[in-house]
Coordinates of C-alpha atoms in Angstrom, one line a residue:
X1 CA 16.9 -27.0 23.3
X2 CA 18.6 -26.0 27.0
X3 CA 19.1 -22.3 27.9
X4 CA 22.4 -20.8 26.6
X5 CA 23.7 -20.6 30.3
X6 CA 23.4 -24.5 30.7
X7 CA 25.2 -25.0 27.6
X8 CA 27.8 -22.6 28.5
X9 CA 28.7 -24.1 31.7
X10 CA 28.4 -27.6 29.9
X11 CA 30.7 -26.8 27.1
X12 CA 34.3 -25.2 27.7
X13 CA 34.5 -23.9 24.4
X14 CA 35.6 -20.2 24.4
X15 CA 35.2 -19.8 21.2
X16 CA 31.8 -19.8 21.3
X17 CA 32.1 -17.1 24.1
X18 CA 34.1 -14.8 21.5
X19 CA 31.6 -15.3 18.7
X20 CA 28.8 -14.2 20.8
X21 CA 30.9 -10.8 22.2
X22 CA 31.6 -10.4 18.5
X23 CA 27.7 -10.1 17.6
X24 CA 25.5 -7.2 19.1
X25 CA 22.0 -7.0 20.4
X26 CA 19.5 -9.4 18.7
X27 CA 22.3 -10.7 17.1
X28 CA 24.0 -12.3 20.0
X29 CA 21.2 -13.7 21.3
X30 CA 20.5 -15.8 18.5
X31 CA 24.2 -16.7 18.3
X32 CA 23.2 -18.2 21.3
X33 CA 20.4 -20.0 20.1
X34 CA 22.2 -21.7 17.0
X35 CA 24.7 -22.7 19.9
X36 CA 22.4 -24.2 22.3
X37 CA 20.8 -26.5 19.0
X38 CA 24.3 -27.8 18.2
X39 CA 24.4 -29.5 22.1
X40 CA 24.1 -33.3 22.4
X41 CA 21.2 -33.2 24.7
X42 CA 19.4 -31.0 21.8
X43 CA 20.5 -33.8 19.3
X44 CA 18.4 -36.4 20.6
X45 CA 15.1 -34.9 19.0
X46 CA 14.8 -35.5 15.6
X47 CA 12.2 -35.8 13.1
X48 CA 13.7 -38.6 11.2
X49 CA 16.4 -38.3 8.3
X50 CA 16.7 -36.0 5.8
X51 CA 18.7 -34.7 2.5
X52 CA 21.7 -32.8 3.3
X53 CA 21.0 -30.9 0.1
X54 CA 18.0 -29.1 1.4
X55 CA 19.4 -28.8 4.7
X56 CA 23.0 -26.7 3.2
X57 CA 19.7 -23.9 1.8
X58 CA 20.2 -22.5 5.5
X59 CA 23.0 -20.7 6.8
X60 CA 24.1 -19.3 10.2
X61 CA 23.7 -15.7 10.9
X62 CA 26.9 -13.6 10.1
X63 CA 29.6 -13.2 12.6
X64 CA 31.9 -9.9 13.1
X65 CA 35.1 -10.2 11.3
X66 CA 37.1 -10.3 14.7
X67 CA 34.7 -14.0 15.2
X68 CA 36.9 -17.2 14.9
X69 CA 36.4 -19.2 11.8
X70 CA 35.8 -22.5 14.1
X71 CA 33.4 -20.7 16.2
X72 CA 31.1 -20.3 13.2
X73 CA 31.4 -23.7 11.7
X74 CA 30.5 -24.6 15.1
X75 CA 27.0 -22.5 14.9
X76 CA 26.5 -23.0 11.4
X77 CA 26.3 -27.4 12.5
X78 CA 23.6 -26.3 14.6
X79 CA 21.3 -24.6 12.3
X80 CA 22.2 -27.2 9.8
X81 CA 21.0 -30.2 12.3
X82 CA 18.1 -27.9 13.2
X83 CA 17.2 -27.4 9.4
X84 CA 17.5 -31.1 8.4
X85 CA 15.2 -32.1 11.2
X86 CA 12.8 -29.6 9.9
X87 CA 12.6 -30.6 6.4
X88 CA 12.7 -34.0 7.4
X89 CA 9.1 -33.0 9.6
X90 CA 7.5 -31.1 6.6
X91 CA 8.3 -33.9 4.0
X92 CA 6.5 -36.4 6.0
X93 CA 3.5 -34.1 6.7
X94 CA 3.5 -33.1 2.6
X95 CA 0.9 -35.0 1.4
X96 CA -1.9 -34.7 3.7
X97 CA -1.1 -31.2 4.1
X98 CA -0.9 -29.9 0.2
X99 CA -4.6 -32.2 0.1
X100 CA -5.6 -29.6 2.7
X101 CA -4.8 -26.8 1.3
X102 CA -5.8 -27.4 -2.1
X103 CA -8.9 -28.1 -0.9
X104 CA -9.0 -24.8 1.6
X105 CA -8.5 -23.0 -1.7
X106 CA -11.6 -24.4 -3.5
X107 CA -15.0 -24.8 -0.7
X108 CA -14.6 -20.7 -0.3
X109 CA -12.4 -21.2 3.6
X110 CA -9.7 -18.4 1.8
X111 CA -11.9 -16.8 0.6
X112 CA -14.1 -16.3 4.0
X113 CA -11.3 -16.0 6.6
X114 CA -8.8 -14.8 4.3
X115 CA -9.1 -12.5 1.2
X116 CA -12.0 -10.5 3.3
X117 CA -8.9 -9.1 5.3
X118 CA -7.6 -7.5 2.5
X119 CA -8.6 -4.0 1.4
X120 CA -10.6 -3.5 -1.6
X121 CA -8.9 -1.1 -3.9
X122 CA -10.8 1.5 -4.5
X123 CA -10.7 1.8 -0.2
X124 CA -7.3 1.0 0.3
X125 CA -4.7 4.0 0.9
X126 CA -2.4 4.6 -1.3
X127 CA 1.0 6.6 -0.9
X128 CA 0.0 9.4 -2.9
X129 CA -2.8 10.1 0.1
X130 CA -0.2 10.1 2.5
X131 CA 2.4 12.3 0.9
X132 CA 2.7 16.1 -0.7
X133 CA 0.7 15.9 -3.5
X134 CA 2.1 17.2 -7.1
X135 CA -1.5 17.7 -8.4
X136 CA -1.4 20.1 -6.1
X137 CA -0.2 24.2 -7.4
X138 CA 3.6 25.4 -7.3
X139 CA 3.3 26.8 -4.3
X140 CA 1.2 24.1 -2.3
X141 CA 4.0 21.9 -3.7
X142 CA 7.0 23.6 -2.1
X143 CA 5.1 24.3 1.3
X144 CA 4.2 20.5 1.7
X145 CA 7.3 19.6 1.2
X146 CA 9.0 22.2 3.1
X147 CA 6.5 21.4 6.0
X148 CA 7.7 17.2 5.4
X149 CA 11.0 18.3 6.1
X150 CA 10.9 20.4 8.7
X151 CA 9.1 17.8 10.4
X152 CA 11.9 15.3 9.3
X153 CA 14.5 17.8 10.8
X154 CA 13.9 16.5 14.2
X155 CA 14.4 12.3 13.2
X156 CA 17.4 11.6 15.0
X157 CA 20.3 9.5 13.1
X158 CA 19.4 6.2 14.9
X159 CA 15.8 6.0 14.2
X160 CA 16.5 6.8 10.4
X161 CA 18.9 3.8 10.1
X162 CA 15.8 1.4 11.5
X163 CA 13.8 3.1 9.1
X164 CA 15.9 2.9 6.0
X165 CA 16.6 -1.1 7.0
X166 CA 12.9 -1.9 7.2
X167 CA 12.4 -0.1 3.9
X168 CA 15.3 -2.3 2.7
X169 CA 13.7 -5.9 4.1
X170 CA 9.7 -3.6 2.4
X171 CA 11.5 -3.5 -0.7
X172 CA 12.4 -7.5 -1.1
X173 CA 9.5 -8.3 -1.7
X174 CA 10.1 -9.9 -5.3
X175 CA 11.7 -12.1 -3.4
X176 CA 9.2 -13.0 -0.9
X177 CA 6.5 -13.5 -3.6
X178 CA 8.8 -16.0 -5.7
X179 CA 9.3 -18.6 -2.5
X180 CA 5.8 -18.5 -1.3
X181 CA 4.7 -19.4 -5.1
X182 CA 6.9 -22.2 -5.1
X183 CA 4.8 -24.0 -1.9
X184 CA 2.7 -27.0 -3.6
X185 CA -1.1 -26.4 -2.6
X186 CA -1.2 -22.8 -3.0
X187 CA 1.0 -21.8 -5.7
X188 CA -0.6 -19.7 -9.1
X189 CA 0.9 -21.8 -11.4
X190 CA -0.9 -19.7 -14.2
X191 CA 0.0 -16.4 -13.1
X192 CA -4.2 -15.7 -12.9
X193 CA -5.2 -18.9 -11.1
X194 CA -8.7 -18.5 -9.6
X195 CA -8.2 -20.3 -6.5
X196 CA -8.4 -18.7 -3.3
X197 CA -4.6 -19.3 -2.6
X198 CA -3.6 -17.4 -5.5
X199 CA -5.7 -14.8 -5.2
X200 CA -4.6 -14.5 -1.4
X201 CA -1.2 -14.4 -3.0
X202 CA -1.5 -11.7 -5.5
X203 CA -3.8 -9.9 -3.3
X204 CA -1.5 -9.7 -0.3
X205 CA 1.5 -8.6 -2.5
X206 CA -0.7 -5.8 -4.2
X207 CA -1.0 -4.5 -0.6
X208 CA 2.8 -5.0 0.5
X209 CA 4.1 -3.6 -2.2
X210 CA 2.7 -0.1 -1.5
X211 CA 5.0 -0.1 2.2
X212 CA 8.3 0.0 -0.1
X213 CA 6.9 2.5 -2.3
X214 CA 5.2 5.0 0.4
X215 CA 8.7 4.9 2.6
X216 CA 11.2 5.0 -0.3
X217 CA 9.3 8.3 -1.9
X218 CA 9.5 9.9 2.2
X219 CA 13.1 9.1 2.7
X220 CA 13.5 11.2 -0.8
X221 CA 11.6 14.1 0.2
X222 CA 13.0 14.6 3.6
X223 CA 17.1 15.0 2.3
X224 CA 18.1 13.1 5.8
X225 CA 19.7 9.8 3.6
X226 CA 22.2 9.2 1.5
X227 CA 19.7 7.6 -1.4
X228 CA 22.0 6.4 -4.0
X229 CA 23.6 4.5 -1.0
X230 CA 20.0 3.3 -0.1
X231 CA 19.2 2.3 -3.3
X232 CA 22.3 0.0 -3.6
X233 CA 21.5 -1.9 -0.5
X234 CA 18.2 -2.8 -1.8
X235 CA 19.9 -3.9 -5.1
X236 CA 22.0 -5.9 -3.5
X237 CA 19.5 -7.7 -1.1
X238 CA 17.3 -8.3 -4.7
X239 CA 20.5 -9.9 -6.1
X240 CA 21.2 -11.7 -3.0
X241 CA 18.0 -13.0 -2.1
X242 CA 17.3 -14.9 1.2
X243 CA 18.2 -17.9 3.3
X244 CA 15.4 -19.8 4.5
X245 CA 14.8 -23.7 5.0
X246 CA 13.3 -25.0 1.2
X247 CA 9.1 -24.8 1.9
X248 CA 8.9 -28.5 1.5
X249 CA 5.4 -28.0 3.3
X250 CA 3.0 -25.2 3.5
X251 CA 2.4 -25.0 6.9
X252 CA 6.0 -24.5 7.4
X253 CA 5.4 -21.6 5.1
X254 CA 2.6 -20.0 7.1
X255 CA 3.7 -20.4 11.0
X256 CA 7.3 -18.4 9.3
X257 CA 5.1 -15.4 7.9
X258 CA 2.8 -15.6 10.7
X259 CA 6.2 -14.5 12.8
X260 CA 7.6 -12.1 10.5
X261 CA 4.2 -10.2 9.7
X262 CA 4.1 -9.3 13.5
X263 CA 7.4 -8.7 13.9
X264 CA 7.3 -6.3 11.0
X265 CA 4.1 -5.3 12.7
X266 CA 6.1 -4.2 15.9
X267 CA 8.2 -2.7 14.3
X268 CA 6.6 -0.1 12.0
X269 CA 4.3 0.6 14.6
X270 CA 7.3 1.3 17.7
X271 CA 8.9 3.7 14.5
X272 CA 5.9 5.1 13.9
X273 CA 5.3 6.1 17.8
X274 CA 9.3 7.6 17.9
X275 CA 8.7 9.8 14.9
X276 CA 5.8 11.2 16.3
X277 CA 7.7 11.8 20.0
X278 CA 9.9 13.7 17.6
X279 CA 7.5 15.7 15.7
X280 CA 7.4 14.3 12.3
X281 CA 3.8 13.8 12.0
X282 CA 4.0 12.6 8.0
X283 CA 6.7 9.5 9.1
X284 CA 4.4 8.8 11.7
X285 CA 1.2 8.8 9.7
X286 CA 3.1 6.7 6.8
X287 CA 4.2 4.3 9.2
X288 CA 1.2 3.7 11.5
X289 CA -0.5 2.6 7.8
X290 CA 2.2 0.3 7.5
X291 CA 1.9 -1.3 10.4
X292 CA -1.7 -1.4 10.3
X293 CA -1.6 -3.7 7.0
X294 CA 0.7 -5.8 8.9
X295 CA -1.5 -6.9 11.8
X296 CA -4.4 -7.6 9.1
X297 CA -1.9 -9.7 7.0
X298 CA -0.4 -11.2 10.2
X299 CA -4.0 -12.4 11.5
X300 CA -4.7 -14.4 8.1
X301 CA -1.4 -16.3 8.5
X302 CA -2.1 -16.8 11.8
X303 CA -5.8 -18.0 10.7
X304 CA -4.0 -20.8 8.7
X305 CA -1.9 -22.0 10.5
X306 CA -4.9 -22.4 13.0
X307 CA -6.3 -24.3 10.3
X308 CA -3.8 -26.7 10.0
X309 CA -3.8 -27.3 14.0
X310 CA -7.7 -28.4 13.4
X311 CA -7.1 -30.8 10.4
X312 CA -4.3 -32.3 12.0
X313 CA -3.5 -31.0 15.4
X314 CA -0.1 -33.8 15.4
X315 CA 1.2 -32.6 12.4
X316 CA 1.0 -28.9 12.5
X317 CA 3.0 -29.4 16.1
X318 CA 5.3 -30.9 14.9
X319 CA 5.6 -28.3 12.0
X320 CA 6.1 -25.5 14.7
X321 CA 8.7 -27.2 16.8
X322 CA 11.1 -27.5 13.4
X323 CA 10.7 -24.1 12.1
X324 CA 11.3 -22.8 16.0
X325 CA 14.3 -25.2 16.0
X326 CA 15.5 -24.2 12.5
X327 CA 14.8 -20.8 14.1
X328 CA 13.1 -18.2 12.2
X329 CA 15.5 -15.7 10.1
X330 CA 15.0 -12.0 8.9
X331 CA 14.3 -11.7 5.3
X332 CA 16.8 -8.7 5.2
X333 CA 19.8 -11.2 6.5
X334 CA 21.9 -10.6 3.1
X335 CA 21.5 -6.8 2.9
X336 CA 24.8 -5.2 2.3
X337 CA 25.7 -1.7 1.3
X338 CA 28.4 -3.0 -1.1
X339 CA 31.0 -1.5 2.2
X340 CA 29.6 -3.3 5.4
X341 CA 29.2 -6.9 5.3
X342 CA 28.0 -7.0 8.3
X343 CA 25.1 -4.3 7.7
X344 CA 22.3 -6.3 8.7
X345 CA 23.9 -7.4 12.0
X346 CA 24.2 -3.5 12.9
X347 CA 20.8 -2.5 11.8
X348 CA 20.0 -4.9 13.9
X349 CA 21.6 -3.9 17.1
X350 CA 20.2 -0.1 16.6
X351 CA 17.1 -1.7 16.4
X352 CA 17.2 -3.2 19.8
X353 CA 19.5 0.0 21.3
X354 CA 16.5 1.8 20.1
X355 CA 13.7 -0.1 20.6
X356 CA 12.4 -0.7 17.5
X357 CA 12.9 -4.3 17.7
X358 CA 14.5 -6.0 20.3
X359 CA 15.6 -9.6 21.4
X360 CA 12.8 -10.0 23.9
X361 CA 10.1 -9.4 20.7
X362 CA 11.3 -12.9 20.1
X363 CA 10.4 -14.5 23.1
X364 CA 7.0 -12.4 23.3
X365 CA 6.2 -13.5 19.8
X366 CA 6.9 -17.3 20.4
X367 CA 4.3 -17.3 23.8
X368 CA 2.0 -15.1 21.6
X369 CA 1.6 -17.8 19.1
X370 CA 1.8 -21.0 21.3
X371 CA -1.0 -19.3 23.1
X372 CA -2.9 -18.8 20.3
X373 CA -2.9 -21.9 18.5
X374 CA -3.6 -23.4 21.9
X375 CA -0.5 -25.6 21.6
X376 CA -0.8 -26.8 25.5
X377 CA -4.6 -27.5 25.0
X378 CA -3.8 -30.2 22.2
X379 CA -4.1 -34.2 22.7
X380 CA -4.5 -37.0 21.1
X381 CA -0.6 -36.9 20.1
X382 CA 1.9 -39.2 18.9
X383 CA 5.0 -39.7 20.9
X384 CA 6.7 -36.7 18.7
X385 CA 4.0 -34.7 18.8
X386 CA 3.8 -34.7 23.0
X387 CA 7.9 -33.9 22.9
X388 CA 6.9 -31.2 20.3
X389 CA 4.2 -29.8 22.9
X390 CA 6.5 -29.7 25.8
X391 CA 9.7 -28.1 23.6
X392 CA 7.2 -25.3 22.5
X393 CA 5.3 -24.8 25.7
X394 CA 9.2 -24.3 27.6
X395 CA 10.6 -22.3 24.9
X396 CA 9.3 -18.7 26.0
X397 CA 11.2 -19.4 29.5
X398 CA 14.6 -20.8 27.6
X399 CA 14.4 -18.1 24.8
X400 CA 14.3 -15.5 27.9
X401 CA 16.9 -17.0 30.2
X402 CA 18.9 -16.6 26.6
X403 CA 18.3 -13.3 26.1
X404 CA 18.8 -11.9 29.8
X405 CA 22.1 -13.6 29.1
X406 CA 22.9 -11.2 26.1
X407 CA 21.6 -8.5 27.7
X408 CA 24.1 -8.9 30.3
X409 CA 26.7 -9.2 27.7
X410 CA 25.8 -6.7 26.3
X411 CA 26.2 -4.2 29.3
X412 CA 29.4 -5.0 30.0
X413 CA 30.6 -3.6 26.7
X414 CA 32.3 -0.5 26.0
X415 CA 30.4 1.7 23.8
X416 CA 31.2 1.3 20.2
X417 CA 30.0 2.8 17.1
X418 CA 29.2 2.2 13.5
X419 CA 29.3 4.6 10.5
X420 CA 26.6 3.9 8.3
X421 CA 26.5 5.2 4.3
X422 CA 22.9 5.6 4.9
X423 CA 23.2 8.7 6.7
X424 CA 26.4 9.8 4.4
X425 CA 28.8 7.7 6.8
X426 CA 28.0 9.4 10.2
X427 CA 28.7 7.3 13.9
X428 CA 25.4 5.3 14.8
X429 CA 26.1 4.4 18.3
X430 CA 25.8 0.6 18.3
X431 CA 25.0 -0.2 22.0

C-alpha cells in the first residue's frame, strides 16, 4: 500500500479529492486508505484467488451526500480487492489453523492464558455498584440522583455525542457474539459447550454486556439526551448489523478484536478522563470500569493471536497483512438515527475534534501490535510471508504520512456543524 500523497500525485482523479473533502476526521483518512489499496502498484500483492461472493460481505465506508457516485465505486473496488485477497489468505490457512485451535481449547492453554483474565462473578462490578442505588430510602434516592445530575450538568454537548455513540457500538453486542460463534474451532455449537473457547466466549460476553447496560441506565438519570432518539439508533444498528470480511479463519477473528478491544479501550478511558476534567465524577467512575475490562479483554486477544504467531509464525503474517489490507472497520459503521445516514461518519469526526478517538489511534495501534507480536523478529518465511513482514513493518510510517494528509485537509476547512437528535437536535461542531 503507498502513502495517500503518492497516490494522489500518481492518479489525476479529482474525484477522489472530492470524496475525501466530503468525509471528516477519521473518516477521511481512511477514505484515503481504501484509495491507496485500489492503486496498481498495491494490486500486485495478492494472496491468491478468491470468491467474489465472500468478498461483496465488505463494503466501503459511507460518503457525504455531496460525494460523487464514481468516486465511491472507485473506493468501494479497493476494499473489495483488499477483502478478496484476505479471504483468499484465511481459506488457505483454515485447516491447520481450526486443528490449532480446537486443540488450544482442549490441553487447558484457554483456560490458563485466557478465561483467568476474566472476573469471577461474585468479584466483578456490576452497574448497580456504580449507580444511585434504589434499595436505598426515598430520600437517599432523590439526593443520588440529584447529586448524578448535577455532576452531569457540566458534560459539554460534544463529549455526550462520543458517549452516547460508544454506548450505541456497547450495545451491539448481540451482534458481535453471533459472528465470533460462527468461526470453526471455537464456536459453542451446543449453546453450553465445555471447551475452553466457548467458555471464553460466553464468559467474555457476560462481562461486555454490563458496559451497555451501566451507560444506557447513566444517560437516563442525567436528562442531558434525547433517549427515545438513543434508543432508536441502537435498534437500528441491531437490525442492521455489521460489515466485516466473512471469518473464514480464526486468526483473522482474533488480530480484528485484538484492534477493536484497544481501540474501545482508548476510548472509554480518554471519556472517562474529560468527564472527570468536567466534574462529573459518576461518568468518570462508570467509564474508567469500562475501559478497564477492555484492556483485560484486549490482552487475551492479543494472547492468541500470539499463539498463532508461535504455531505458525508464516501463516499468522500473512493473516495480519490481509485484515490490515482489508482494513479494520468499526462495528458501529451502520448506526443511523432513522434522520442522519451519515451518523456514524459524524460521531466519528467529534470523536477526533475531541479527542476521544482520533485518526492517529490508528497508526499507534498498528506499531503497537507489530511490536508486540514481534512481526520484524520473524524468519523462516515463505516468499509471501517476507512481503507480508515488510508491508506490516512500513505501515505505521504510510498510515501516518496518510493521516498528516487529512489533518491538513482538514484545517483548511471552514467550520461546519451537525445537529444531532441525541442531544434533542442541537449544533455539534464537526471540526
Amino acid at each position: 500500500m503507498e502513502s495517500a500523497a503518492i497516490y494522489l500525485q500518481q492518479q489525476s482523479n479529482k474525484e477522489i479529492a472530492r470524496a475525501t473533502r466530503a468525509m471528516p476526521g477519521l473518516t477521511a483518512m481512511m477514505a484515503l486508505a481504501w484509495a491507496s489499496s485500489s492503486s496498481p502498484s498495491s494490486a500486485k500483492f495478492r494472496f491468491g484467488g478468491g470468491g467474489g461472493r465472500k468478498a461483496t460481505s465488505v463494503m466501503p465506508p459511507r460518503v457525504e451526500e455531496s460525494s460523487s457516485s464514481s468516486s465511491a465505486r472507485i473506493l468501494s473496488r479497493g476494499r473489495v480487492r483488499a477483502a478478496t485477497a484476505a479471504t483468499a489468505a484465511c481459506d488457505e490457512q483454515q485447516p491447520q489453523t481450526v486443528e490449532l485451535l480446537q486443540r488450544l481449547g482442549e490441553d487447558g492453554w484457554v483456560e490458563e492464558h485466557m478465561l483467568s483474565l476474566l472476573t469471577p462473578v461474585a468479584e466483578a462490578w456490576q452497574p448497580a455498584d456504580l449507580l444511585p442505588t434504589f434499595a436505598a430510602s426515598a430520600e437517599e434516592q432523590r439526593t443520588q440522583v440529584a447529586e448524578l445530575q448535577a455532576g452531569a450538568a457540566g458534560v459539554p454537548d460534544d463529549l455526550l455525542v462520543c458517549l452516547v455513540g460508544n454506548i450505541v457500538t456497547e450495545e451491539g453486542l448481540p451482534t458481535y457474539m453471533t459472528m465470533a460463534n460462527r468461526v470453526r474451532g471455537i464456536d459453542d455449537a451446543t449453546g453450553r459447550d465445555a471447551h475452553g473457547w466457548a467458555r471464553w466466549l460466553r464468559g467474555w460476553t457476560a462481562e461486555e454486556n454490563r458496559h451497555g447496560d451501566a451507560l444506557n441506565r447513566y444517560l437516563y438519570l442525567c436528562g442531558r439526551v434525547d433517549m427515545r432518539q438513543v434508543e432508536r439508533t441502537v435498534h437500528h444498528l441491531l437490525r442492521s448489523g455489521m460489515r466485516t470480511l466473512e471469518p473464514s479463519c480464526p486468526c483473522h477473528g482474533f488480530i480484528y478484536v485484538a484492534f477493536q478491544e484497544r481501540a474501545t479501550f482508548l476510548s472509554h478511558a480518554r471519556t472517562a478522563r474529560r468527564a472527570a476534567l468536567h466534574g462529573d465524577a459518576c461518568l468518570a467512575k462508570l467509564n474508567g470500569a469500562v475501559a478497564a475490562d477492555e484492556r483485560r479483554h484486549e490482552a487475551a486477544y492479543t494472547r492468541a493471536v500470539a499463539r498463532c504467531f508461535e504455531a505458525d509464525p508464516d501463516a499468522a503474517v500473512r493473516a495480519l497483512a490481509a485484515v490490515m489490507r482489508a482494513k479494520v472497520t468499526m462495528p458501529g459503521e451502520l448506526m443511523t438515527d432513522g434522520r442522519d445516514q451519515n451518523l456514524f461518519d459524524h460521531f466519528a469526526a467529534v470523536a477526533q475534534r475531541v479527542g476521544v478517538y482520533t485518526a492517529a489511534d490508528y497508526g499507534d495501534m498498528v506499531e503497537h501490535f507489530v511490536r508486540r507480536w514481534r512481526v520484524a523478529e520473524l524468519g523462516g518465511l515463505s516468499g509471501e510471508g517476507r512481503r507480508a513482514q515488510d508491508y506490516l513493518c512500513g505501515l505505521p510510517r504510510k498510515i501516518r504520512r496518510m493521516e498528516q494528509l487529512a489533518h491538513d485537509r482538514a484545517a483548511q476547512k471552514e467550520a461546519q456543524s451537525v445537529s444531532f437528535s441525541w442531544v434533542f437536535d442541537r449544533p455539534i461542531r464537526l471540526h
